[in-house]
Amino acid sequence: MSQPEPGAVVDLLGVLAYAELTAFDRLAEDARLAPTLTGRAALARMAAAEIAHHVRLTDRLVELGADPAAAMAPFTSALDTFHESTRPSTWLEGLVKAYVGDGLAADFYREIAAFLPEPDRLLVLEVLDDTGHADFAVREVRAAIVADRRLAGRLALWGRRLVGEAISRSQAVIAEHDGLADLIITGTGDLAGVGRLIERITSAHTERMTTLGLNP
Amino acid sequence: MSQPEPGAVVDLLGVLAYAELTAFDRLAEDARLAPTLTGRAALARMAAAEIAHHVRLTDRLVELGADPAAAMAPFTSALDTFHESTRPSTWLEGLVKAYVGDGLAADFYREIAAFLPEPDRLLVLEVLDDTGHADFAVREVRAAIVADRRLAGRLALWGRRLVGEAISRSQAVIAEHDGLADLIITGTGDLAGVGRLIERITSAHTERMTTLGLNP
């Protein structure tokens, strides 16, 4: 496989570093919607884990001679818009977003990371490791649905809206960053490869919705 | 020195655990006021450090057989009221609050920690270790004052308001928790000891205001 251009690596680390910073923000904000102190502390811990990841990514950017703030800057508007347009209005919507939205994003970044040289491939895979969202969110959402079946329909709609927004934002980001687009096309080999990548991401998403007890 | 009653230790760890959780909340919120991505990331890192402290305190509460949420519960209202009544409206007010307010609180908790048996004394001293607020806040506030002298007067007033609110809230909390009150009176020895404790805290506060370039 040909080496990606250095700019693409900085782009990917930059977008991920900013994604972790916004994930922190969002989890910190959603923590305030928690119905219990225990739930609030759980979300705050997840937010702190995102910052640990953010720090590892910015440290690596500095190592590569890049300015972290400059590497993140091109992606702030797309990610901010995504979060603004999918602001949870309830504790459960926040959890579905943390699980389904972050899961989808992590799958996508993981696919791209496979095309990176070491040590960046491993770094990206490590920072994408689940920070405890998964179990916690699944447990809370499933329990809530059992207690009130009507929630399932509403949360399933919310999950679908999240995916729609995520896909349109990702397409916009890739279209604006030739390095990232090249990385994906070269990495997957051809358009059929891109198709298979999208299929893998979509089927993992369907599985997550099912795990939550929601109709994909 | 006589051993404090176990309830007082749980009270102190409980109020501190909740203080760290609210510090996280507040730093996460203030991070959004940051004028730069670098400043925003710096505050997010500090917030994450508070959560690491929070986790150590709740782990210890569990070890002592206490339920962390129950140990924090009696203090949520006083601390929430303090933060509601001193919500920064600018980035600089947030930094002054982080430095002056957290410094004052840390001094106070440190004084009380001196009366605790080990390992709790050491645990409290460790979680009160500066998480990097100090240098960062001092640098930013001093630079801002140099650029615009009028800020000094406004921020000095803000600092004084913070202290006033902090003192009245602390008094209310101590008055409502006999264990904490006993701990302080027994630890300091007598009323003269309480007076010296207050003097030490006040003079450290004056020093912090001066360090920021503000009239105490």
GROMACS .gro file of C-alpha atoms in nm:
model
  432
    1MET     CA    1   0.000   0.000   0.000
    2SER     CA    2   0.137   0.344  -0.088
    3GLN     CA    3   0.217   0.580   0.201
    4PRO     CA    4  -0.046   0.848   0.257
    5GLU     CA    5   0.077   1.204   0.222
    6PRO     CA    6   0.176   1.357   0.560
    7GLY     CA    7  -0.099   1.617   0.529
    8ALA     CA    8  -0.362   1.343   0.534
    9VAL     CA    9  -0.225   1.202   0.860
   10VAL     CA   10  -0.232   1.548   1.020
   11ASP     CA   11  -0.586   1.597   0.885
   12LEU     CA   12  -0.705   1.271   1.036
   13LEU     CA   13  -0.537   1.332   1.373
   14GLY     CA   14  -0.669   1.691   1.366
   15VAL     CA   15  -1.030   1.595   1.300
   16LEU     CA   16  -1.011   1.322   1.564
   17ALA     CA   17  -0.854   1.556   1.821
   18TYR     CA   18  -1.137   1.802   1.767
   19ALA     CA   19  -1.394   1.522   1.770
   20GLU     CA   20  -1.268   1.417   2.114
   21LEU     CA   21  -1.283   1.776   2.238
   22THR     CA   22  -1.644   1.813   2.122
   23ALA     CA   23  -1.730   1.470   2.263
   24PHE     CA   24  -1.599   1.597   2.595
   25ASP     CA   25  -1.812   1.909   2.568
   26ARG     CA   26  -2.121   1.719   2.478
   27LEU     CA   27  -2.083   1.452   2.746
   28ALA     CA   28  -2.018   1.723   3.003
   29GLU     CA   29  -2.334   1.902   2.892
   30ASP     CA   30  -2.544   1.584   2.884
   31ALA     CA   31  -2.416   1.488   3.230
   32ARG     CA   32  -2.631   1.772   3.362
   33LEU     CA   33  -2.943   1.598   3.223
   34ALA     CA   34  -2.869   1.292   3.436
   35PRO     CA   35  -3.155   1.193   3.665
   36THR     CA   36  -2.913   1.076   3.939
   37LEU     CA   37  -2.577   1.181   4.082
   38THR     CA   38  -2.441   0.838   3.984
   39GLY     CA   39  -2.544   0.887   3.620
   40ARG     CA   40  -2.401   1.238   3.619
   41ALA     CA   41  -2.067   1.114   3.756
   42ALA     CA   42  -2.064   0.828   3.502
   43LEU     CA   43  -2.099   1.068   3.210
   44ALA     CA   44  -1.840   1.304   3.358
   45ARG     CA   45  -1.593   1.013   3.374
   46MET     CA   46  -1.656   0.935   3.008
   47ALA     CA   47  -1.598   1.300   2.922
   48ALA     CA   48  -1.266   1.290   3.108
   49ALA     CA   49  -1.164   0.979   2.911
   50GLU     CA   50  -1.226   1.170   2.586
   51ILE     CA   51  -0.987   1.441   2.700
   52ALA     CA   52  -0.718   1.184   2.774
   53HIS     CA   53  -0.756   1.074   2.411
   54HIS     CA   54  -0.753   1.432   2.290
   55VAL     CA   55  -0.424   1.490   2.473
   56ARG     CA   56  -0.264   1.183   2.313
   57LEU     CA   57  -0.365   1.304   1.967
   58THR     CA   58  -0.243   1.660   2.018
   59ASP     CA   59   0.085   1.531   2.164
   60ARG     CA   60   0.132   1.327   1.846
   61LEU     CA   61   0.049   1.628   1.628
   62VAL     CA   62   0.318   1.829   1.810
   63GLU     CA   63   0.560   1.539   1.753
   64LEU     CA   64   0.479   1.556   1.381
   65GLY     CA   65   0.564   1.927   1.387
   66ALA     CA   66   0.200   2.035   1.351
   67ASP     CA   67   0.020   2.296   1.561
   68PRO     CA   68  -0.278   2.116   1.721
   69ALA     CA   69  -0.505   2.420   1.707
   70ALA     CA   70  -0.425   2.469   1.336
   71ALA     CA   71  -0.478   2.098   1.265
   72MET     CA   72  -0.821   2.106   1.434
   73ALA     CA   73  -0.937   2.438   1.291
   74PRO     CA   74  -1.054   2.314   0.947
   75PHE     CA   75  -1.295   2.072   1.111
   76THR     CA   76  -1.453   2.280   1.387
   77SER     CA   77  -1.736   2.418   1.179
   78ALA     CA   78  -1.855   2.079   1.041
   79LEU     CA   79  -1.841   1.908   1.380
   80ASP     CA   80  -2.001   2.202   1.562
   81THR     CA   81  -2.282   2.206   1.307
   82PHE     CA   82  -2.337   1.834   1.355
   83HIS     CA   83  -2.364   1.873   1.731
   84GLU     CA   84  -2.581   2.184   1.710
   85SER     CA   85  -2.824   2.005   1.480
   86THR     CA   86  -2.838   1.693   1.700
   87ARG     CA   87  -2.857   1.842   2.047
   88PRO     CA   88  -3.028   1.587   2.275
   89SER     CA   89  -3.327   1.722   2.462
   90THR     CA   90  -3.345   1.437   2.711
   91TRP     CA   91  -3.106   1.218   2.908
   92LEU     CA   92  -3.198   0.914   2.694
   93GLU     CA   93  -3.145   1.098   2.365
   94GLY     CA   94  -2.801   1.192   2.497
   95LEU     CA   95  -2.721   0.829   2.572
   96VAL     CA   96  -2.842   0.710   2.231
   97LYS     CA   97  -2.627   0.977   2.072
   98ALA     CA   98  -2.325   0.875   2.281
   99TYR     CA   99  -2.369   0.510   2.184
  100VAL     CA  100  -2.501   0.519   1.828
  101GLY     CA  101  -2.338   0.843   1.713
  102ASP     CA  102  -1.997   0.784   1.869
  103GLY     CA  103  -2.006   0.420   1.760
  104LEU     CA  104  -2.066   0.519   1.401
  105ALA     CA  105  -1.792   0.782   1.410
  106ALA     CA  106  -1.547   0.540   1.573
  107ASP     CA  107  -1.615   0.276   1.304
  108PHE     CA  108  -1.553   0.532   1.035
  109TYR     CA  109  -1.226   0.658   1.187
  110ARG     CA  110  -1.115   0.300   1.247
  111GLU     CA  111  -1.163   0.215   0.881
  112ILE     CA  112  -0.951   0.511   0.778
  113ALA     CA  113  -0.688   0.436   1.045
  114ALA     CA  114  -0.627   0.101   0.875
  115PHE     CA  115  -0.469   0.296   0.588
  116LEU     CA  116  -0.225   0.483   0.814
  117PRO     CA  117   0.139   0.391   0.880
  118GLU     CA  118   0.249   0.311   1.235
  119PRO     CA  119   0.256   0.451   1.501
  120ASP     CA  120  -0.048   0.651   1.391
  121ARG     CA  121  -0.260   0.349   1.302
  122LEU     CA  122  -0.222   0.208   1.653
  123LEU     CA  123  -0.267   0.548   1.820
  124VAL     CA  124  -0.599   0.605   1.643
  125LEU     CA  125  -0.722   0.254   1.726
  126GLU     CA  126  -0.630   0.306   2.091
  127VAL     CA  127  -0.802   0.643   2.132
  128LEU     CA  128  -1.113   0.494   1.968
  129ASP     CA  129  -1.132   0.224   2.231
  130ASP     CA  130  -1.464   0.235   2.407
  131THR     CA  131  -1.449   0.460   2.714
  132GLY     CA  132  -1.734   0.286   2.890
  133HIS     CA  133  -2.014   0.459   2.698
  134ALA     CA  134  -2.133   0.137   2.549
  135ASP     CA  135  -2.228  -0.074   2.850
  136PHE     CA  136  -2.362   0.218   3.046
  137ALA     CA  137  -2.576   0.355   2.762
  138VAL     CA  138  -2.711   0.014   2.663
  139ARG     CA  139  -2.810  -0.066   3.021
  140GLU     CA  140  -2.985   0.269   3.080
  141VAL     CA  141  -3.166   0.281   2.745
  142ARG     CA  142  -3.287  -0.080   2.761
  143ALA     CA  143  -3.415  -0.032   3.115
  144ALA     CA  144  -3.599   0.285   3.012
  145ILE     CA  145  -3.765   0.112   2.716
  146VAL     CA  146  -3.879  -0.177   2.933
  147ALA     CA  147  -4.037   0.075   3.170
  148ASP     CA  148  -4.208   0.268   2.889
  149ARG     CA  149  -4.249   0.099   2.551
  150ARG     CA  150  -4.347   0.420   2.371
  151LEU     CA  151  -3.991   0.544   2.414
  152ALA     CA  152  -3.864   0.283   2.165
  153GLY     CA  153  -4.033   0.447   1.866
  154ARG     CA  154  -3.919   0.797   1.955
  155LEU     CA  155  -3.560   0.693   2.024
  156ALA     CA  156  -3.545   0.487   1.703
  157LEU     CA  157  -3.643   0.798   1.504
  158TRP     CA  158  -3.376   0.992   1.691
  159GLY     CA  159  -3.116   0.727   1.605
  160ARG     CA  160  -3.205   0.750   1.237
  161ARG     CA  161  -3.182   1.127   1.243
  162LEU     CA  162  -2.835   1.105   1.401
  163VAL     CA  163  -2.711   0.878   1.122
  164GLY     CA  164  -2.855   1.097   0.851
  165GLU     CA  165  -2.683   1.406   0.992
  166ALA     CA  166  -2.356   1.218   1.051
  167ILE     CA  167  -2.343   1.093   0.693
  168SER     CA  168  -2.416   1.429   0.534
  169ARG     CA  169  -2.157   1.604   0.756
  170SER     CA  170  -1.890   1.341   0.685
  171GLN     CA  171  -1.946   1.371   0.312
  172ALA     CA  172  -1.903   1.746   0.335
  173VAL     CA  173  -1.579   1.714   0.536
  174ILE     CA  174  -1.429   1.457   0.297
  175ALA     CA  175  -1.528   1.662  -0.008
  176GLU     CA  176  -1.344   1.963   0.137
  177HIS     CA  177  -1.024   1.772   0.225
  178ASP     CA  178  -0.854   1.614  -0.074
  179GLY     CA  179  -0.598   1.442   0.151
  180LEU     CA  180  -0.869   1.253   0.337
  181ALA     CA  181  -1.053   1.166   0.015
  182ASP     CA  182  -0.733   1.032  -0.143
  183LEU     CA  183  -0.656   0.834   0.172
  184ILE     CA  184  -0.994   0.661   0.154
  185ILE     CA  185  -0.994   0.593  -0.219
  186THR     CA  186  -0.631   0.471  -0.221
  187GLY     CA  187  -0.683   0.268   0.095
  188THR     CA  188  -0.999   0.092  -0.015
  189GLY     CA  189  -0.852   0.028  -0.361
  190ASP     CA  190  -1.148   0.132  -0.573
  191LEU     CA  191  -1.511   0.236  -0.563
  192ALA     CA  192  -1.620  -0.121  -0.483
  193GLY     CA  193  -1.388  -0.100  -0.180
  194VAL     CA  194  -1.555   0.224  -0.072
  195GLY     CA  195  -1.890   0.048  -0.110
  196ARG     CA  196  -1.779  -0.238   0.115
  197LEU     CA  197  -1.648   0.010   0.373
  198ILE     CA  198  -1.988   0.184   0.384
  199GLU     CA  199  -2.161  -0.154   0.410
  200ARG     CA  200  -1.946  -0.257   0.709
  201ILE     CA  201  -2.021   0.072   0.887
  202THR     CA  202  -2.393   0.049   0.813
  203SER     CA  203  -2.425  -0.307   0.937
  204ALA     CA  204  -2.240  -0.227   1.262
  205HIS     CA  205  -2.482   0.064   1.309
  206THR     CA  206  -2.784  -0.164   1.259
  207GLU     CA  207  -2.641  -0.400   1.519
  208ARG     CA  208  -2.600  -0.117   1.773
  209MET     CA  209  -2.959  -0.002   1.727
  210THR     CA  210  -3.077  -0.360   1.781
  211THR     CA  211  -2.861  -0.391   2.092
  212LEU     CA  212  -3.037  -0.085   2.235
  213GLY     CA  213  -3.372  -0.247   2.159
  214LEU     CA  214  -3.446   0.001   1.879
  215ASN     CA  215  -3.570  -0.057   1.526
  216PRO     CA  216  -3.278   0.040   1.299
  217MET     CA  217  -0.540   1.456   6.885
  218SER     CA  218  -0.866   1.262   6.927
  219GLN     CA  219  -0.991   1.063   6.628
  220PRO     CA  220  -1.271   1.233   6.436
  221GLU     CA  221  -1.597   1.039   6.423
  222PRO     CA  222  -1.626   0.828   6.103
  223GLY     CA  223  -1.927   1.033   5.991
  224ALA     CA  224  -1.711   1.345   5.973
  225VAL     CA  225  -1.460   1.173   5.742
  226VAL     CA  226  -1.742   1.060   5.511
  227ASP     CA  227  -1.887   1.412   5.523
  228LEU     CA  228  -1.556   1.567   5.423
  229LEU     CA  229  -1.488   1.316   5.145
  230GLY     CA  230  -1.849   1.356   5.030
  231VAL     CA  231  -1.841   1.735   5.008
  232LEU     CA  232  -1.504   1.719   4.833
  233ALA     CA  233  -1.624   1.455   4.585
  234TYR     CA  234  -1.919   1.675   4.495
  235ALA     CA  235  -1.698   1.983   4.483
  236GLU     CA  236  -1.479   1.808   4.224
  237LEU     CA  237  -1.784   1.707   4.021
  238THR     CA  238  -1.913   2.065   4.015
  239ALA     CA  239  -1.564   2.194   3.939
  240PHE     CA  240  -1.564   1.962   3.639
  241ASP     CA  241  -1.904   2.094   3.530
  242ARG     CA  242  -1.803   2.452   3.566
  243LEU     CA  243  -1.467   2.419   3.392
  244ALA     CA  244  -1.636   2.230   3.109
  245GLU     CA  245  -1.890   2.511   3.076
  246ASP     CA  246  -1.629   2.786   3.099
  247ALA     CA  247  -1.416   2.609   2.838
  248ARG     CA  248  -1.681   2.713   2.587
  249LEU     CA  249  -1.609   3.080   2.667
  250ALA     CA  250  -1.247   3.035   2.561
  251PRO     CA  251  -1.136   3.274   2.288
  252THR     CA  252  -0.904   3.011   2.135
  253LEU     CA  253  -0.905   2.635   2.075
  254THR     CA  254  -0.588   2.614   2.285
  255GLY     CA  255  -0.757   2.784   2.582
  256ARG     CA  256  -1.063   2.565   2.541
  257ALA     CA  257  -0.851   2.247   2.540
  258ALA     CA  258  -0.655   2.373   2.844
  259LEU     CA  259  -0.973   2.417   3.048
  260ALA     CA  260  -1.108   2.081   2.930
  261ARG     CA  261  -0.788   1.917   3.056
  262MET     CA  262  -0.831   2.079   3.396
  263ALA     CA  263  -1.189   1.956   3.406
  264ALA     CA  264  -1.070   1.603   3.332
  265ALA     CA  265  -0.819   1.628   3.618
  266GLU     CA  266  -1.102   1.717   3.857
  267ILE     CA  267  -1.284   1.400   3.757
  268ALA     CA  268  -0.976   1.190   3.826
  269HIS     CA  269  -0.982   1.339   4.178
  270HIS     CA  270  -1.354   1.279   4.208
  271VAL     CA  271  -1.301   0.912   4.120
  272ARG     CA  272  -1.031   0.872   4.387
  273LEU     CA  273  -1.262   1.020   4.651
  274THR     CA  274  -1.562   0.808   4.555
  275ASP     CA  275  -1.343   0.495   4.546
  276ARG     CA  276  -1.235   0.573   4.901
  277LEU     CA  277  -1.596   0.632   5.010
  278VAL     CA  278  -1.687   0.288   4.874
  279GLU     CA  279  -1.390   0.143   5.063
  280LEU     CA  280  -1.527   0.302   5.382
  281GLY     CA  281  -1.860   0.132   5.314
  282ALA     CA  282  -2.034   0.457   5.218
  283ASP     CA  283  -2.249   0.514   4.909
  284PRO     CA  284  -2.084   0.801   4.715
  285ALA     CA  285  -2.414   0.946   4.592
  286ALA     CA  286  -2.553   0.946   4.947
  287ALA     CA  287  -2.233   1.102   5.083
  288MET     CA  288  -2.248   1.382   4.825
  289ALA     CA  289  -2.623   1.445   4.849
  290PRO     CA  290  -2.625   1.666   5.163
  291PHE     CA  291  -2.390   1.914   4.994
  292THR     CA  292  -2.532   1.946   4.645
  293SER     CA  293  -2.769   2.228   4.723
  294ALA     CA  294  -2.511   2.453   4.896
  295LEU     CA  295  -2.250   2.402   4.624
  296ASP     CA  296  -2.501   2.439   4.339
  297THR     CA  297  -2.627   2.762   4.494
  298PHE     CA  298  -2.272   2.894   4.520
  299HIS     CA  299  -2.204   2.820   4.153
  300GLU     CA  300  -2.540   2.955   4.038
  301SER     CA  301  -2.479   3.281   4.223
  302THR     CA  302  -2.125   3.318   4.088
  303ARG     CA  303  -2.167   3.216   3.725
  304PRO     CA  304  -1.891   3.387   3.523
  305SER     CA  305  -2.013   3.590   3.231
  306THR     CA  306  -1.676   3.619   3.062
  307TRP     CA  307  -1.371   3.401   2.999
  308LEU     CA  308  -1.163   3.611   3.241
  309GLU     CA  309  -1.423   3.593   3.520
  310GLY     CA  310  -1.416   3.216   3.475
  311LEU     CA  311  -1.038   3.211   3.513
  312VAL     CA  312  -1.045   3.433   3.823
  313LYS     CA  313  -1.306   3.203   3.970
  314ALA     CA  314  -1.098   2.896   3.888
  315TYR     CA  315  -0.789   3.047   4.050
  316VAL     CA  316  -0.924   3.253   4.340
  317GLY     CA  317  -1.234   3.048   4.420
  318ASP     CA  318  -1.076   2.705   4.387
  319GLY     CA  319  -0.766   2.826   4.570
  320LEU     CA  320  -0.974   2.944   4.863
  321ALA     CA  321  -1.173   2.619   4.871
  322ALA     CA  322  -0.856   2.411   4.848
  323ASP     CA  323  -0.697   2.601   5.139
  324PHE     CA  324  -1.004   2.544   5.347
  325TYR     CA  325  -1.024   2.170   5.271
  326ARG     CA  326  -0.651   2.137   5.331
  327GLU     CA  327  -0.684   2.290   5.677
  328ILE     CA  328  -0.957   2.042   5.766
  329ALA     CA  329  -0.766   1.750   5.612
  330ALA     CA  330  -0.488   1.812   5.866
  331PHE     CA  331  -0.728   1.685   6.135
  332LEU     CA  332  -0.799   1.357   5.951
  333PRO     CA  333  -0.630   1.022   6.019
  334GLU     CA  334  -0.434   0.853   5.737
  335PRO     CA  335  -0.489   0.749   5.462
  336ASP     CA  336  -0.760   1.015   5.429
  337ARG     CA  337  -0.536   1.306   5.518
  338LEU     CA  338  -0.296   1.223   5.237
  339LEU     CA  339  -0.576   1.145   4.990
  340VAL     CA  340  -0.736   1.485   5.044
  341LEU     CA  341  -0.403   1.665   5.013
  342GLU     CA  342  -0.330   1.481   4.689
  343VAL     CA  343  -0.665   1.553   4.524
  344LEU     CA  344  -0.625   1.918   4.619
  345ASP     CA  345  -0.298   1.939   4.432
  346ASP     CA  346  -0.312   2.208   4.169
  347THR     CA  347  -0.432   2.069   3.838
  348GLY     CA  348  -0.264   2.337   3.632
  349HIS     CA  349  -0.530   2.604   3.687
  350ALA     CA  350  -0.292   2.830   3.866
  351ASP     CA  351  -0.022   2.899   3.608
  352PHE     CA  352  -0.263   2.909   3.319
  353ALA     CA  353  -0.511   3.144   3.490
  354VAL     CA  354  -0.241   3.378   3.621
  355ARG     CA  355  -0.079   3.407   3.278
  356GLU     CA  356  -0.406   3.477   3.096
  357VAL     CA  357  -0.548   3.722   3.350
  358ARG     CA  358  -0.224   3.921   3.384
  359ALA     CA  359  -0.188   3.946   3.007
  360ALA     CA  360  -0.548   4.066   2.976
  361ILE     CA  361  -0.498   4.334   3.243
  362VAL     CA  362  -0.183   4.460   3.076
  363ALA     CA  363  -0.379   4.492   2.751
  364ASP     CA  364  -0.672   4.672   2.917
  365ARG     CA  365  -0.617   4.833   3.258
  366ARG     CA  366  -0.988   4.887   3.321
  367LEU     CA  367  -1.030   4.511   3.358
  368ALA     CA  368  -0.836   4.514   3.687
  369GLY     CA  369  -1.105   4.703   3.875
  370ARG     CA  370  -1.389   4.492   3.744
  371LEU     CA  371  -1.212   4.164   3.810
  372ALA     CA  372  -1.109   4.274   4.161
  373LEU     CA  373  -1.475   4.337   4.243
  374TRP     CA  374  -1.558   3.996   4.102
  375GLY     CA  375  -1.289   3.834   4.319
  376ARG     CA  376  -1.432   4.000   4.630
  377ARG     CA  377  -1.782   3.885   4.543
  378LEU     CA  378  -1.656   3.527   4.504
  379VAL     CA  379  -1.503   3.531   4.850
  380GLY     CA  380  -1.812   3.676   5.011
  381GLU     CA  381  -2.032   3.407   4.857
  382ALA     CA  382  -1.784   3.131   4.940
  383ILE     CA  383  -1.767   3.233   5.306
  384SER     CA  384  -2.140   3.257   5.355
  385ARG     CA  385  -2.197   2.919   5.183
  386SER     CA  386  -1.924   2.749   5.388
  387GLN     CA  387  -2.070   2.881   5.711
  388ALA     CA  388  -2.411   2.744   5.615
  389VAL     CA  389  -2.266   2.401   5.530
  390ILE     CA  390  -2.068   2.378   5.855
  391ALA     CA  391  -2.366   2.493   6.061
  392GLU     CA  392  -2.576   2.213   5.911
  393HIS     CA  393  -2.317   1.938   5.966
  394ASP     CA  394  -2.225   1.885   6.328
  395GLY     CA  395  -1.953   1.633   6.236
  396LEU     CA  396  -1.769   1.891   6.027
  397ALA     CA  397  -1.811   2.160   6.292
  398ASP     CA  398  -1.675   1.928   6.562
  399LEU     CA  399  -1.386   1.828   6.339
  400ILE     CA  400  -1.284   2.193   6.297
  401ILE     CA  401  -1.328   2.297   6.661
  402THR     CA  402  -1.153   1.985   6.795
  403GLY     CA  403  -0.878   2.007   6.532
  404THR     CA  404  -0.798   2.374   6.586
  405GLY     CA  405  -0.814   2.330   6.964
  406ASP     CA  406  -1.021   2.636   7.051
  407LEU     CA  407  -1.177   2.950   6.911
  408ALA     CA  408  -0.837   3.119   6.888
  409GLY     CA  409  -0.731   2.825   6.670
  410VAL     CA  410  -1.034   2.880   6.447
  411GLY     CA  411  -0.936   3.246   6.426
  412ARG     CA  412  -0.581   3.158   6.316
  413LEU     CA  413  -0.720   2.914   6.055
  414ILE     CA  414  -0.938   3.189   5.907
  415GLU     CA  415  -0.641   3.427   5.910
  416ARG     CA  416  -0.421   3.180   5.719
  417ILE     CA  417  -0.693   3.130   5.458
  418THR     CA  418  -0.756   3.503   5.423
  419SER     CA  419  -0.391   3.589   5.381
  420ALA     CA  420  -0.341   3.319   5.114
  421HIS     CA  421  -0.642   3.466   4.933
  422THR     CA  422  -0.493   3.817   4.945
  423GLU     CA  423  -0.174   3.677   4.799
  424ARG     CA  424  -0.358   3.512   4.511
  425MET     CA  425  -0.541   3.835   4.422
  426THR     CA  426  -0.208   4.020   4.422
  427THR     CA  427  -0.052   3.750   4.202
  428LEU     CA  428  -0.328   3.809   3.947
  429GLY     CA  429  -0.255   4.181   3.957
  430LEU     CA  430  -0.582   4.256   4.138
  431ASN     CA  431  -0.650   4.469   4.443
  432PRO     CA  432  -0.758   4.226   4.720
   0.00000   0.00000   0.00000
